[in-house]
PDB file of C-alpha atoms and ligand atoms in Angstrom:
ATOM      1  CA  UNK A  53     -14.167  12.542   5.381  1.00 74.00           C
ATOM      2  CA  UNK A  54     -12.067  11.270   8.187  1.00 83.00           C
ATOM      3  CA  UNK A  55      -9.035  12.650   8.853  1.00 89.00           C
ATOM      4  CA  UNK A  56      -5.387  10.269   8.635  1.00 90.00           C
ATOM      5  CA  UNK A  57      -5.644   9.672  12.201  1.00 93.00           C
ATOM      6  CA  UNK A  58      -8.960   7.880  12.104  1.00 95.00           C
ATOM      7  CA  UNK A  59      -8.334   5.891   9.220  1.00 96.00           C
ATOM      8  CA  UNK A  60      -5.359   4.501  11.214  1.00 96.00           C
ATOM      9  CA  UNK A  61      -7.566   3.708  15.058  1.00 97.00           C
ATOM     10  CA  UNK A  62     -10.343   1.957  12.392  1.00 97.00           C
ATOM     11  CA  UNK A  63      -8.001   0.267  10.718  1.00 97.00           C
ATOM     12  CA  UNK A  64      -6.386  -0.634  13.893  1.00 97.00           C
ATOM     13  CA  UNK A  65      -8.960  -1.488  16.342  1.00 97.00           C
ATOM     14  CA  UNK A  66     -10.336  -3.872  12.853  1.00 97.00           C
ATOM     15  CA  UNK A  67      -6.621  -5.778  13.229  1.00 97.00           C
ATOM     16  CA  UNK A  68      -7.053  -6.285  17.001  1.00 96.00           C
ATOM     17  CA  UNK A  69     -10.579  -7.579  16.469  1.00 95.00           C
ATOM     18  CA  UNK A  70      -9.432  -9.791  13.408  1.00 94.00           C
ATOM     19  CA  UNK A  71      -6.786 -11.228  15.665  1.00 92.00           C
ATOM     20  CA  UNK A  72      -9.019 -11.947  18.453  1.00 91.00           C
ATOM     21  CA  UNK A  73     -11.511 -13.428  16.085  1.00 90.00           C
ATOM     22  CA  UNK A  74      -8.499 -15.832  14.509  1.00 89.00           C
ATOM     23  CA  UNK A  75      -7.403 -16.664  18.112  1.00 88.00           C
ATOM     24  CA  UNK A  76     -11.006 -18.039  18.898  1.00 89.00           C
ATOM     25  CA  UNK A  77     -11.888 -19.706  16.136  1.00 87.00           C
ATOM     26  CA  UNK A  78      -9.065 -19.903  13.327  1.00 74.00           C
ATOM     27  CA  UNK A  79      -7.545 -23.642  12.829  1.00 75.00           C
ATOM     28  CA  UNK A  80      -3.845 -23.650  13.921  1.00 70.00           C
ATOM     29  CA  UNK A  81      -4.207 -20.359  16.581  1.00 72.00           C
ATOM     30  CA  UNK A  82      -1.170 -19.420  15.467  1.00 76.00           C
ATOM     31  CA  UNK A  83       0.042 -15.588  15.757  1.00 75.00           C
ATOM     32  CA  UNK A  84       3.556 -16.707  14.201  1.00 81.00           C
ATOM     33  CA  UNK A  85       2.330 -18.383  11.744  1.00 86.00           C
ATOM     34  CA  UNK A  86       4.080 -17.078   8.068  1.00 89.00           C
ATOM     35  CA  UNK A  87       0.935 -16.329   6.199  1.00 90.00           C
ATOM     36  CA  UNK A  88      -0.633 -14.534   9.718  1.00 92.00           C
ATOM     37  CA  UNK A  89       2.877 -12.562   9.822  1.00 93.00           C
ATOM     38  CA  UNK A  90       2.752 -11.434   6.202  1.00 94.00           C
ATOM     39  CA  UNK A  91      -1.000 -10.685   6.291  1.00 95.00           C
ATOM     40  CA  UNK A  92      -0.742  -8.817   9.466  1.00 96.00           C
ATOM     41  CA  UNK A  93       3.188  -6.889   8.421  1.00 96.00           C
ATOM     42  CA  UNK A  94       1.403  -5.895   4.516  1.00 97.00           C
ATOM     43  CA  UNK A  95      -1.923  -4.423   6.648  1.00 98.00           C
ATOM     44  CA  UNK A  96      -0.349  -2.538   8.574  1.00 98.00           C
ATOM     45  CA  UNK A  97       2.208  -0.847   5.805  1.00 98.00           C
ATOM     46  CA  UNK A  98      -0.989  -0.176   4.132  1.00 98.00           C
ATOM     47  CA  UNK A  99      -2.570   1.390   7.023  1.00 98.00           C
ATOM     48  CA  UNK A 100       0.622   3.619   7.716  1.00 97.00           C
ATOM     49  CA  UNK A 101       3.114   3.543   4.656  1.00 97.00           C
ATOM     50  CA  UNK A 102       0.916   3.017   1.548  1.00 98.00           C
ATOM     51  CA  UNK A 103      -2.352   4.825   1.611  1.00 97.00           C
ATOM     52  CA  UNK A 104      -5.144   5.866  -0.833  1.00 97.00           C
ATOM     53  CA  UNK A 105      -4.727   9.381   0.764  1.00 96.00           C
ATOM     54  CA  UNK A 106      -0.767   9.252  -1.347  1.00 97.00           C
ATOM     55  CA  UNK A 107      -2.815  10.677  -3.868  1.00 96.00           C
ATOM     56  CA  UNK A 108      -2.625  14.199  -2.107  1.00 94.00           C
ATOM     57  CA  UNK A 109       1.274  13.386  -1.454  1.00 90.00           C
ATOM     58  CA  UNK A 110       2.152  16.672  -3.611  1.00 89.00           C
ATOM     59  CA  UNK A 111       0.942  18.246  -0.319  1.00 88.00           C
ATOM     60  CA  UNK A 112       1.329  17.028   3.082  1.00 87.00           C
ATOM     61  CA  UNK A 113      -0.238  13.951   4.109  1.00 92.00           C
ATOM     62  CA  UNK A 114       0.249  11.708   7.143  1.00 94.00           C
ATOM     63  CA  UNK A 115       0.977   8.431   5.233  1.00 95.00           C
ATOM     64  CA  UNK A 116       3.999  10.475   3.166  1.00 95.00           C
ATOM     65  CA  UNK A 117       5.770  12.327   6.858  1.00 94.00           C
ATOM     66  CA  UNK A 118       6.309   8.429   7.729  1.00 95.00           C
ATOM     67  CA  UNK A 119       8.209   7.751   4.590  1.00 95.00           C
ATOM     68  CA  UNK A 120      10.729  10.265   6.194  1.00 95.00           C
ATOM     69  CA  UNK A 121      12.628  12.138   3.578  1.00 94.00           C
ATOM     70  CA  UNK A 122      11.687   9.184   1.058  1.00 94.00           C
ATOM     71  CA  UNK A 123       8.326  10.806   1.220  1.00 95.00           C
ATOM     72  CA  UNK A 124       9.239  12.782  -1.767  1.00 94.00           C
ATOM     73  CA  UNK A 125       9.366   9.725  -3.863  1.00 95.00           C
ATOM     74  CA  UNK A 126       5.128   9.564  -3.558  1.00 96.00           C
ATOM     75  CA  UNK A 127       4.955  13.197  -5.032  1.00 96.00           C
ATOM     76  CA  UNK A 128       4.822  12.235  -8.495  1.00 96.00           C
ATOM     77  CA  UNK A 129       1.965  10.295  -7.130  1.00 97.00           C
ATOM     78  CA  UNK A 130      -0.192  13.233  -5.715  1.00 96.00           C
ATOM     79  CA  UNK A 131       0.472  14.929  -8.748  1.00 95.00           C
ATOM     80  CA  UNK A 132      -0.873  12.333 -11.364  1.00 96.00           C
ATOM     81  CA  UNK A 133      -4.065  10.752  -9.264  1.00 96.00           C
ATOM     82  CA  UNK A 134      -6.442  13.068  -8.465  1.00 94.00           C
ATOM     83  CA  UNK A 135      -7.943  12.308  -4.398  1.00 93.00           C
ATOM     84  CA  UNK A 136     -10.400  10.364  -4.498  1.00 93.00           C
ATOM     85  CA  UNK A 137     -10.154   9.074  -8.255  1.00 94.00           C
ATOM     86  CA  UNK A 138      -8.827   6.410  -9.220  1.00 95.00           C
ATOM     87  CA  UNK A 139      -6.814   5.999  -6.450  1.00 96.00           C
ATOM     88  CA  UNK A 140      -9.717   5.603  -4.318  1.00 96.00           C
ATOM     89  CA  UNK A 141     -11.480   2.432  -6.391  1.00 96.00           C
ATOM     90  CA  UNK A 142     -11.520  -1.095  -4.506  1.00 96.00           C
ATOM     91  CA  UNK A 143      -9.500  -3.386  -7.392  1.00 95.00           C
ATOM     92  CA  UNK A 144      -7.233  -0.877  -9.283  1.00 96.00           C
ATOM     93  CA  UNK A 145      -6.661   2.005  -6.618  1.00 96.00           C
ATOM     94  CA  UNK A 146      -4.366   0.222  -4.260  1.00 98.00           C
ATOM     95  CA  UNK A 147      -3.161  -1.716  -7.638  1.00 97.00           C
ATOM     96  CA  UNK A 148      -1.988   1.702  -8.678  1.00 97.00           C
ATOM     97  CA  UNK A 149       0.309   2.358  -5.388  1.00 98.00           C
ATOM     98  CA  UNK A 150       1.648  -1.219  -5.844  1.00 96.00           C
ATOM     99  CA  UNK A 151       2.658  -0.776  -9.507  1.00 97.00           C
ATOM    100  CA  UNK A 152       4.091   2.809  -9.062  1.00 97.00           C
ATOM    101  CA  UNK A 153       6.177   1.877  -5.865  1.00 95.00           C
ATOM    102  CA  UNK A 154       8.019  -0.983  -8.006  1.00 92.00           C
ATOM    103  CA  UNK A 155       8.486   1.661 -10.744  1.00 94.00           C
ATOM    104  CA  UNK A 156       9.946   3.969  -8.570  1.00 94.00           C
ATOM    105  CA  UNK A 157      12.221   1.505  -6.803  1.00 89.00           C
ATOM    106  CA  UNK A 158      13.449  -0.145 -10.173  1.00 88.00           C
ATOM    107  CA  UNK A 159      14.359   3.062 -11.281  1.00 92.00           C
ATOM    108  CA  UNK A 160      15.844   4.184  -8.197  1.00 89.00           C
ATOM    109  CA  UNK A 161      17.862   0.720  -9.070  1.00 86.00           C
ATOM    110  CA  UNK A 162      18.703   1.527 -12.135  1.00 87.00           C
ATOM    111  CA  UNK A 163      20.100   4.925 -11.458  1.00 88.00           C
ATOM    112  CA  UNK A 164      22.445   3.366  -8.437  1.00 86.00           C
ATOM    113  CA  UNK A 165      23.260   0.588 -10.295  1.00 84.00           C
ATOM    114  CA  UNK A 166      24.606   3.704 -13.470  1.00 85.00           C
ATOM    115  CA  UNK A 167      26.755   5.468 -10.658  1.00 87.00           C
ATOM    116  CA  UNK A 168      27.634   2.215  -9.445  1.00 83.00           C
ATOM    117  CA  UNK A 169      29.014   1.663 -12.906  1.00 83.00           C
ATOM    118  CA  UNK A 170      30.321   4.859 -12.894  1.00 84.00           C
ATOM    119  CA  UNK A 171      32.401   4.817  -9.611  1.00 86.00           C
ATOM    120  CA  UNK A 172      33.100   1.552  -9.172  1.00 83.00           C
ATOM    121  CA  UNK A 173      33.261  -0.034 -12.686  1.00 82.00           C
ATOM    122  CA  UNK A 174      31.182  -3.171 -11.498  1.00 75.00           C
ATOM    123  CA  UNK A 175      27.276  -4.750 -11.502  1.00 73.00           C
ATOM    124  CA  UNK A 176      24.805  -4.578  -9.005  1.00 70.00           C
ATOM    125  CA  UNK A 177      23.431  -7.435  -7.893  1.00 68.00           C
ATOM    126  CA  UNK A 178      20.180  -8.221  -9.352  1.00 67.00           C
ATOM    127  CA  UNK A 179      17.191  -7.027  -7.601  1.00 62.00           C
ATOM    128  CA  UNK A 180      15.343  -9.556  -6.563  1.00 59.00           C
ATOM    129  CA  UNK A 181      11.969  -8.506  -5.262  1.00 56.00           C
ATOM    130  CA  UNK A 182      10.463 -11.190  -2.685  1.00 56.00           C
ATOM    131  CA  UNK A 183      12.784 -13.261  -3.061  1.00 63.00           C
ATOM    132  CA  UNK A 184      11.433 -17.104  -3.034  1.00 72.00           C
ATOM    133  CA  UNK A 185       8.740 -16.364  -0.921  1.00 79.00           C
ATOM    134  CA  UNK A 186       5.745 -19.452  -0.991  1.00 86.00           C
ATOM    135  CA  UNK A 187       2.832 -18.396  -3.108  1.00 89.00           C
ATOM    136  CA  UNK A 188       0.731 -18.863   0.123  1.00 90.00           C
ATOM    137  CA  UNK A 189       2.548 -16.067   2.562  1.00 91.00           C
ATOM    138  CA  UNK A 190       2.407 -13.849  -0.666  1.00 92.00           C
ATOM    139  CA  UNK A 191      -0.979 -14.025  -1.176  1.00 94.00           C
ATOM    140  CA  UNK A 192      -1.778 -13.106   2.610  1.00 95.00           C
ATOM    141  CA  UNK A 193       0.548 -10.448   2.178  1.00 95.00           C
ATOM    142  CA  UNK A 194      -1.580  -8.978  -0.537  1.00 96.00           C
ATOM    143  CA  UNK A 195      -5.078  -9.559   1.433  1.00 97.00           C
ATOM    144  CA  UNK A 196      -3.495  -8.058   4.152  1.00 97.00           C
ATOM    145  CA  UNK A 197      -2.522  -4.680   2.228  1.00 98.00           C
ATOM    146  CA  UNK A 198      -5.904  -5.210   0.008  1.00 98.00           C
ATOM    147  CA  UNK A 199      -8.083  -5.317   3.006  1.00 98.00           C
ATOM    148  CA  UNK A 200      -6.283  -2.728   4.606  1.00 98.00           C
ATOM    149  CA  UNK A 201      -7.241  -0.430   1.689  1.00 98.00           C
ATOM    150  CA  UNK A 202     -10.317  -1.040   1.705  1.00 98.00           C
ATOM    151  CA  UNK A 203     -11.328  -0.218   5.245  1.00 97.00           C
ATOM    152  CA  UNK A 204      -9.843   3.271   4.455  1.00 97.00           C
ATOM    153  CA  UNK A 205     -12.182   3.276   1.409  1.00 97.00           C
ATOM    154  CA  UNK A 206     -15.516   2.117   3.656  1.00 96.00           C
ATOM    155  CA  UNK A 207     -14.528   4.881   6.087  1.00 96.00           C
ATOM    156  CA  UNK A 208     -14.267   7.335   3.092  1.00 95.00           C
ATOM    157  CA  UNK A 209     -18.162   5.904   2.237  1.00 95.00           C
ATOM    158  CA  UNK A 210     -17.023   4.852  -1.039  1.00 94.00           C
ATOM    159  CA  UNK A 211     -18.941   1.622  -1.758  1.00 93.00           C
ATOM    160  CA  UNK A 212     -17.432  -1.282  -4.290  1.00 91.00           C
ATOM    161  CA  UNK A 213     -20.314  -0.617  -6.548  1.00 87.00           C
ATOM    162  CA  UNK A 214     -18.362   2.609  -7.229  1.00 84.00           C
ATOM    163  CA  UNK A 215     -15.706   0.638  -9.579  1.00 86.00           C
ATOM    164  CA  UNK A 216     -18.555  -0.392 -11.926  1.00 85.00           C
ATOM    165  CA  UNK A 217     -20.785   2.728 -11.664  1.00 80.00           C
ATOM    166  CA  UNK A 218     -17.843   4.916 -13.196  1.00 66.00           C
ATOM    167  CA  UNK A 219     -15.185   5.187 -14.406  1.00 60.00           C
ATOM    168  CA  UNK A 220     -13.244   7.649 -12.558  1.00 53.00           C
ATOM    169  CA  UNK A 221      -9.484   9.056 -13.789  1.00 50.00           C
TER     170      UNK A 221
HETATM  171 ZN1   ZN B 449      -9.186   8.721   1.504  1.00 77.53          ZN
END
């Protein structure tokens, strides 16, 4: 199985070919572009940030060291998703790192917001998540992370078939 560092030179060398491939032929050749940005910024958090390997985060994994001292927050993570379960499947693996990041920030939120209370007598602001971005950018966002994922799982020679075959934990 290839190691963190390979997973990121595929995943990288598959950006720099996508790009030249959307320079050549794509319609409006352009790298600024809002749906090219958030397709490109989500890929590459997914290659370095948010990877299938978080499921060994209880230990020491390469995506997790990047997180910094927030890398702690993806232990609960290793601990409940066995490698290369669930958390390896093509539609509800990188579903399951999307899901538990929110959880984990809306608590972190929450608890803030309580000292906030606490200290300060007052309200947080709401927490707006994405806040009014167009449907369009936020669906290239999610290819971009999607895509991302599943390059990792081609690399780990797990096929899409493997989501219907069984059903792992
Ligand atoms: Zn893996």
């Amino acid at each position: 199985m290839p190691s963190g560092r390979v997973h990121e030179a595929i995943n990288l060398t598959t950006l720099g070919l996508m790009g030249l491939a959307y320079l050549a032929t794509g319609p409006r050749k352009d790298l600024a572009d809002p749906g090219v940005l958030a397709f490109t910024m989500s890929y590459l958090v997914g290659t370095f940030l948010i990877t299938p390997d978080l499921d060994l985060a209880e230990k020491r994994v390469r995506a997790k060291g990047r997180w910094g001292v927030l890398g702690v927050l993806w232990w609960p993570y290793g601990a409940v998703f066995r490698h290369r379960g669930l958390s390896h499947t093509w539609v509800l693996g990188p579903l399951t790192r999307l899901v538990y990041l929110a959880l984990v920030l809306y608590l972190l939120w929450l608890f803030l917001g309580g000292v906030y209370a606490y200290l300060a007598g007052g309200r947080l602001p709401a927490l707006l998540l994405l806040p009014g971005l167009p449907k369009e950018v936020l669906l290239q966002a999610l290819l971009g992370y999607y895509l991302s994922q599943w390059l990792h799982l081609l690399a780990d020679g797990i096929l899409p078939d493997r989501d219907l075959r069984r059903r792992p934990r």
